[in-house]
Amino acid sequence: MGDRLTQLQDAVDQLATQFISCFYYLAHHHDLESFGPADKIPDLKSGQPKEVDSFAPEIFQAGQLELARDLITKEQQIEYLISSLPGLDNSQRDQEQSIRDLEEELKVAEGQRLEAVKEKDEVLARLDQVLRGIRRH
């Protein structure tokens, strides 16, 4: 998984793709209806492709509902990613203090690492002495 900003960018890209899919679904599967007396639904000539492949009203509404739920789910995912970004609820001073705290933790961890390396070297030296003592006998 990438960092939070990459995840957020991916989610926004996916949301844009979902919007396009929704527009396509609505534009290509609606009922052909006239809304006024001047509206005309053109007759298709033989061999002419249909611009709209109408779905039954129940199927069309079920598809709309599913698309709407998908959009809401993706939007909630984006909201979660935004809320998890650092700095939204922290002032600059809080962030700087957090960085100082992390630097202190890093210094302590580095000290522990150096002690462990020193202890490892001492154990290796003692082991080397024991092995040399065994070879002489």
mmCIF file of C-alpha atoms in Angstrom:
data_model
loop_
_atom_site.group_PDB
_atom_site.id
_atom_site.type_symbol
_atom_site.label_atom_id
_atom_site.label_comp_id
_atom_site.label_asym_id
_atom_site.label_seq_id
_atom_site.Cartn_x
_atom_site.Cartn_y
_atom_site.Cartn_z
ATOM 1 C CA MET A 1 0.000 0.000 0.000
ATOM 2 C CA GLY A 2 1.181 3.456 -0.759
ATOM 3 C CA ASP A 3 1.237 6.404 1.541
ATOM 4 C CA ARG A 4 -1.985 8.209 2.494
ATOM 5 C CA LEU A 5 -1.667 10.868 -0.219
ATOM 6 C CA THR A 6 -1.211 8.231 -2.918
ATOM 7 C CA GLN A 7 -4.211 6.313 -1.585
ATOM 8 C CA LEU A 8 -6.224 9.533 -1.582
ATOM 9 C CA GLN A 9 -5.236 10.355 -5.166
ATOM 10 C CA ASP A 10 -6.134 6.825 -6.277
ATOM 11 C CA ALA A 11 -9.515 7.072 -4.529
ATOM 12 C CA VAL A 12 -10.268 10.432 -6.176
ATOM 13 C CA ASP A 13 -9.320 8.985 -9.573
ATOM 14 C CA GLN A 14 -11.590 6.010 -8.933
ATOM 15 C CA LEU A 15 -14.426 8.364 -7.918
ATOM 16 C CA ALA A 16 -14.026 10.286 -11.186
ATOM 17 C CA THR A 17 -14.188 6.995 -13.106
ATOM 18 C CA GLN A 18 -17.311 6.042 -11.171
ATOM 19 C CA PHE A 19 -18.929 9.388 -12.079
ATOM 20 C CA ILE A 20 -18.226 8.748 -15.752
ATOM 21 C CA SER A 21 -19.688 5.259 -15.451
ATOM 22 C CA CYS A 22 -22.800 6.689 -13.801
ATOM 23 C CA PHE A 23 -23.278 9.244 -16.576
ATOM 24 C CA TYR A 24 -22.857 6.532 -19.198
ATOM 25 C CA TYR A 25 -25.382 4.265 -17.466
ATOM 26 C CA LEU A 26 -27.939 7.059 -17.113
ATOM 27 C CA ALA A 27 -27.452 8.291 -20.676
ATOM 28 C CA HIS A 28 -27.644 4.883 -22.343
ATOM 29 C CA HIS A 29 -30.231 2.961 -20.341
ATOM 30 C CA HIS A 30 -33.040 5.418 -19.557
ATOM 31 C CA ASP A 31 -36.585 5.239 -20.882
ATOM 32 C CA LEU A 32 -37.325 7.195 -24.019
ATOM 33 C CA GLU A 33 -39.937 9.704 -22.969
ATOM 34 C CA SER A 34 -41.135 12.961 -24.395
ATOM 35 C CA PHE A 35 -41.504 15.796 -21.913
ATOM 36 C CA GLY A 36 -43.356 18.269 -24.050
ATOM 37 C CA PRO A 37 -45.544 18.396 -27.129
ATOM 38 C CA ALA A 38 -42.622 19.500 -29.310
ATOM 39 C CA ASP A 39 -40.399 16.566 -28.265
ATOM 40 C CA LYS A 40 -40.041 13.754 -30.770
ATOM 41 C CA ILE A 41 -38.434 10.360 -30.427
ATOM 42 C CA PRO A 42 -36.814 9.596 -33.780
ATOM 43 C CA ASP A 43 -37.578 6.344 -35.524
ATOM 44 C CA LEU A 44 -34.558 4.169 -36.143
ATOM 45 C CA LYS A 45 -33.801 3.213 -39.699
ATOM 46 C CA SER A 46 -32.756 -0.316 -40.434
ATOM 47 C CA GLY A 47 -29.103 -0.902 -39.573
ATOM 48 C CA GLN A 48 -28.868 2.263 -37.497
ATOM 49 C CA PRO A 49 -27.495 1.562 -33.994
ATOM 50 C CA LYS A 50 -29.675 2.418 -31.045
ATOM 51 C CA GLU A 51 -28.493 5.401 -29.020
ATOM 52 C CA VAL A 52 -30.375 4.194 -25.960
ATOM 53 C CA ASP A 53 -30.773 0.615 -24.799
ATOM 54 C CA SER A 54 -33.688 1.109 -22.415
ATOM 55 C CA PHE A 55 -33.859 -1.105 -19.348
ATOM 56 C CA ALA A 56 -37.040 -2.051 -17.559
ATOM 57 C CA PRO A 57 -37.879 0.576 -14.894
ATOM 58 C CA GLU A 58 -37.124 -1.819 -12.006
ATOM 59 C CA ILE A 59 -33.754 -2.802 -13.451
ATOM 60 C CA PHE A 60 -32.867 0.803 -14.242
ATOM 61 C CA GLN A 61 -33.738 1.952 -10.709
ATOM 62 C CA ALA A 62 -31.835 -0.966 -9.151
ATOM 63 C CA GLY A 63 -28.803 0.025 -11.227
ATOM 64 C CA GLN A 64 -29.153 3.644 -10.135
ATOM 65 C CA LEU A 65 -29.360 2.563 -6.497
ATOM 66 C CA GLU A 66 -26.245 0.408 -6.810
ATOM 67 C CA LEU A 67 -24.305 3.202 -8.522
ATOM 68 C CA ALA A 68 -25.398 5.688 -5.843
ATOM 69 C CA ARG A 69 -24.275 3.324 -3.083
ATOM 70 C CA ASP A 70 -20.913 2.841 -4.779
ATOM 71 C CA LEU A 71 -20.453 6.611 -5.030
ATOM 72 C CA ILE A 72 -21.328 7.070 -1.356
ATOM 73 C CA THR A 73 -18.949 4.283 -0.318
ATOM 74 C CA LYS A 74 -16.094 5.800 -2.328
ATOM 75 C CA GLU A 75 -16.849 9.262 -0.910
ATOM 76 C CA GLN A 76 -16.730 7.861 2.636
ATOM 77 C CA GLN A 77 -13.410 6.202 1.855
ATOM 78 C CA ILE A 78 -12.073 9.548 0.648
ATOM 79 C CA GLU A 79 -13.376 11.284 3.787
ATOM 80 C CA TYR A 80 -11.631 8.673 5.951
ATOM 81 C CA LEU A 81 -8.346 9.107 4.078
ATOM 82 C CA ILE A 82 -8.579 12.885 4.429
ATOM 83 C CA SER A 83 -9.295 12.637 8.156
ATOM 84 C CA SER A 84 -6.269 10.378 8.641
ATOM 85 C CA LEU A 85 -3.878 12.859 7.044
ATOM 86 C CA PRO A 86 -1.542 14.474 9.553
ATOM 87 C CA GLY A 87 -1.957 18.105 10.403
ATOM 88 C CA LEU A 88 -5.687 18.587 10.026
ATOM 89 C CA ASP A 89 -6.270 18.853 13.763
ATOM 90 C CA ASN A 90 -2.740 19.894 14.713
ATOM 91 C CA SER A 91 -1.230 23.328 14.767
ATOM 92 C CA GLN A 92 2.252 23.939 13.445
ATOM 93 C CA ARG A 93 3.556 24.043 17.021
ATOM 94 C CA ASP A 94 1.979 20.629 17.751
ATOM 95 C CA GLN A 95 3.527 19.164 14.624
ATOM 96 C CA GLU A 96 6.958 20.560 15.492
ATOM 97 C CA GLN A 97 6.667 19.118 19.016
ATOM 98 C CA SER A 98 5.696 15.771 17.544
ATOM 99 C CA ILE A 99 8.778 15.864 15.305
ATOM 100 C CA ARG A 100 11.004 16.699 18.312
ATOM 101 C CA ASP A 101 9.470 13.806 20.280
ATOM 102 C CA LEU A 102 10.112 11.457 17.380
ATOM 103 C CA GLU A 103 13.704 12.682 17.129
ATOM 104 C CA GLU A 104 14.199 11.945 20.841
ATOM 105 C CA GLU A 105 12.739 8.460 20.389
ATOM 106 C CA LEU A 106 15.104 7.964 17.452
ATOM 107 C CA LYS A 107 18.111 9.014 19.584
ATOM 108 C CA VAL A 108 17.112 6.560 22.317
ATOM 109 C CA ALA A 109 16.626 3.777 19.764
ATOM 110 C CA GLU A 110 20.005 4.576 18.187
ATOM 111 C CA GLY A 111 21.655 4.403 21.625
ATOM 112 C CA GLN A 112 20.049 1.019 22.228
ATOM 113 C CA ARG A 113 21.234 -0.158 18.826
ATOM 114 C CA LEU A 114 24.805 0.945 19.549
ATOM 115 C CA GLU A 115 24.735 -0.846 22.910
ATOM 116 C CA ALA A 116 23.463 -4.002 21.203
ATOM 117 C CA VAL A 117 26.241 -3.784 18.586
ATOM 118 C CA LYS A 118 28.841 -3.309 21.359
ATOM 119 C CA GLU A 119 27.418 -6.280 23.285
ATOM 120 C CA LYS A 120 27.429 -8.370 20.088
ATOM 121 C CA ASP A 121 31.081 -7.505 19.481
ATOM 122 C CA GLU A 122 31.982 -8.459 23.085
ATOM 123 C CA VAL A 123 30.146 -11.782 22.798
ATOM 124 C CA LEU A 124 31.881 -12.498 19.471
ATOM 125 C CA ALA A 125 35.279 -11.704 21.034
ATOM 126 C CA ARG A 126 34.590 -14.059 23.972
ATOM 127 C CA LEU A 127 33.359 -16.752 21.573
ATOM 128 C CA ASP A 128 36.498 -16.317 19.501
ATOM 129 C CA GLN A 129 38.642 -16.754 22.640
ATOM 130 C CA VAL A 130 36.737 -19.906 23.610
ATOM 131 C CA LEU A 131 37.123 -21.351 20.098
ATOM 132 C CA ARG A 132 40.865 -20.590 20.079
ATOM 133 C CA GLY A 133 41.198 -22.217 23.494
ATOM 134 C CA ILE A 134 39.448 -25.366 22.232
ATOM 135 C CA ARG A 135 41.715 -25.633 19.180
ATOM 136 C CA ARG A 136 44.869 -25.554 21.329
ATOM 137 C CA HIS A 137 43.831 -28.526 23.424
#
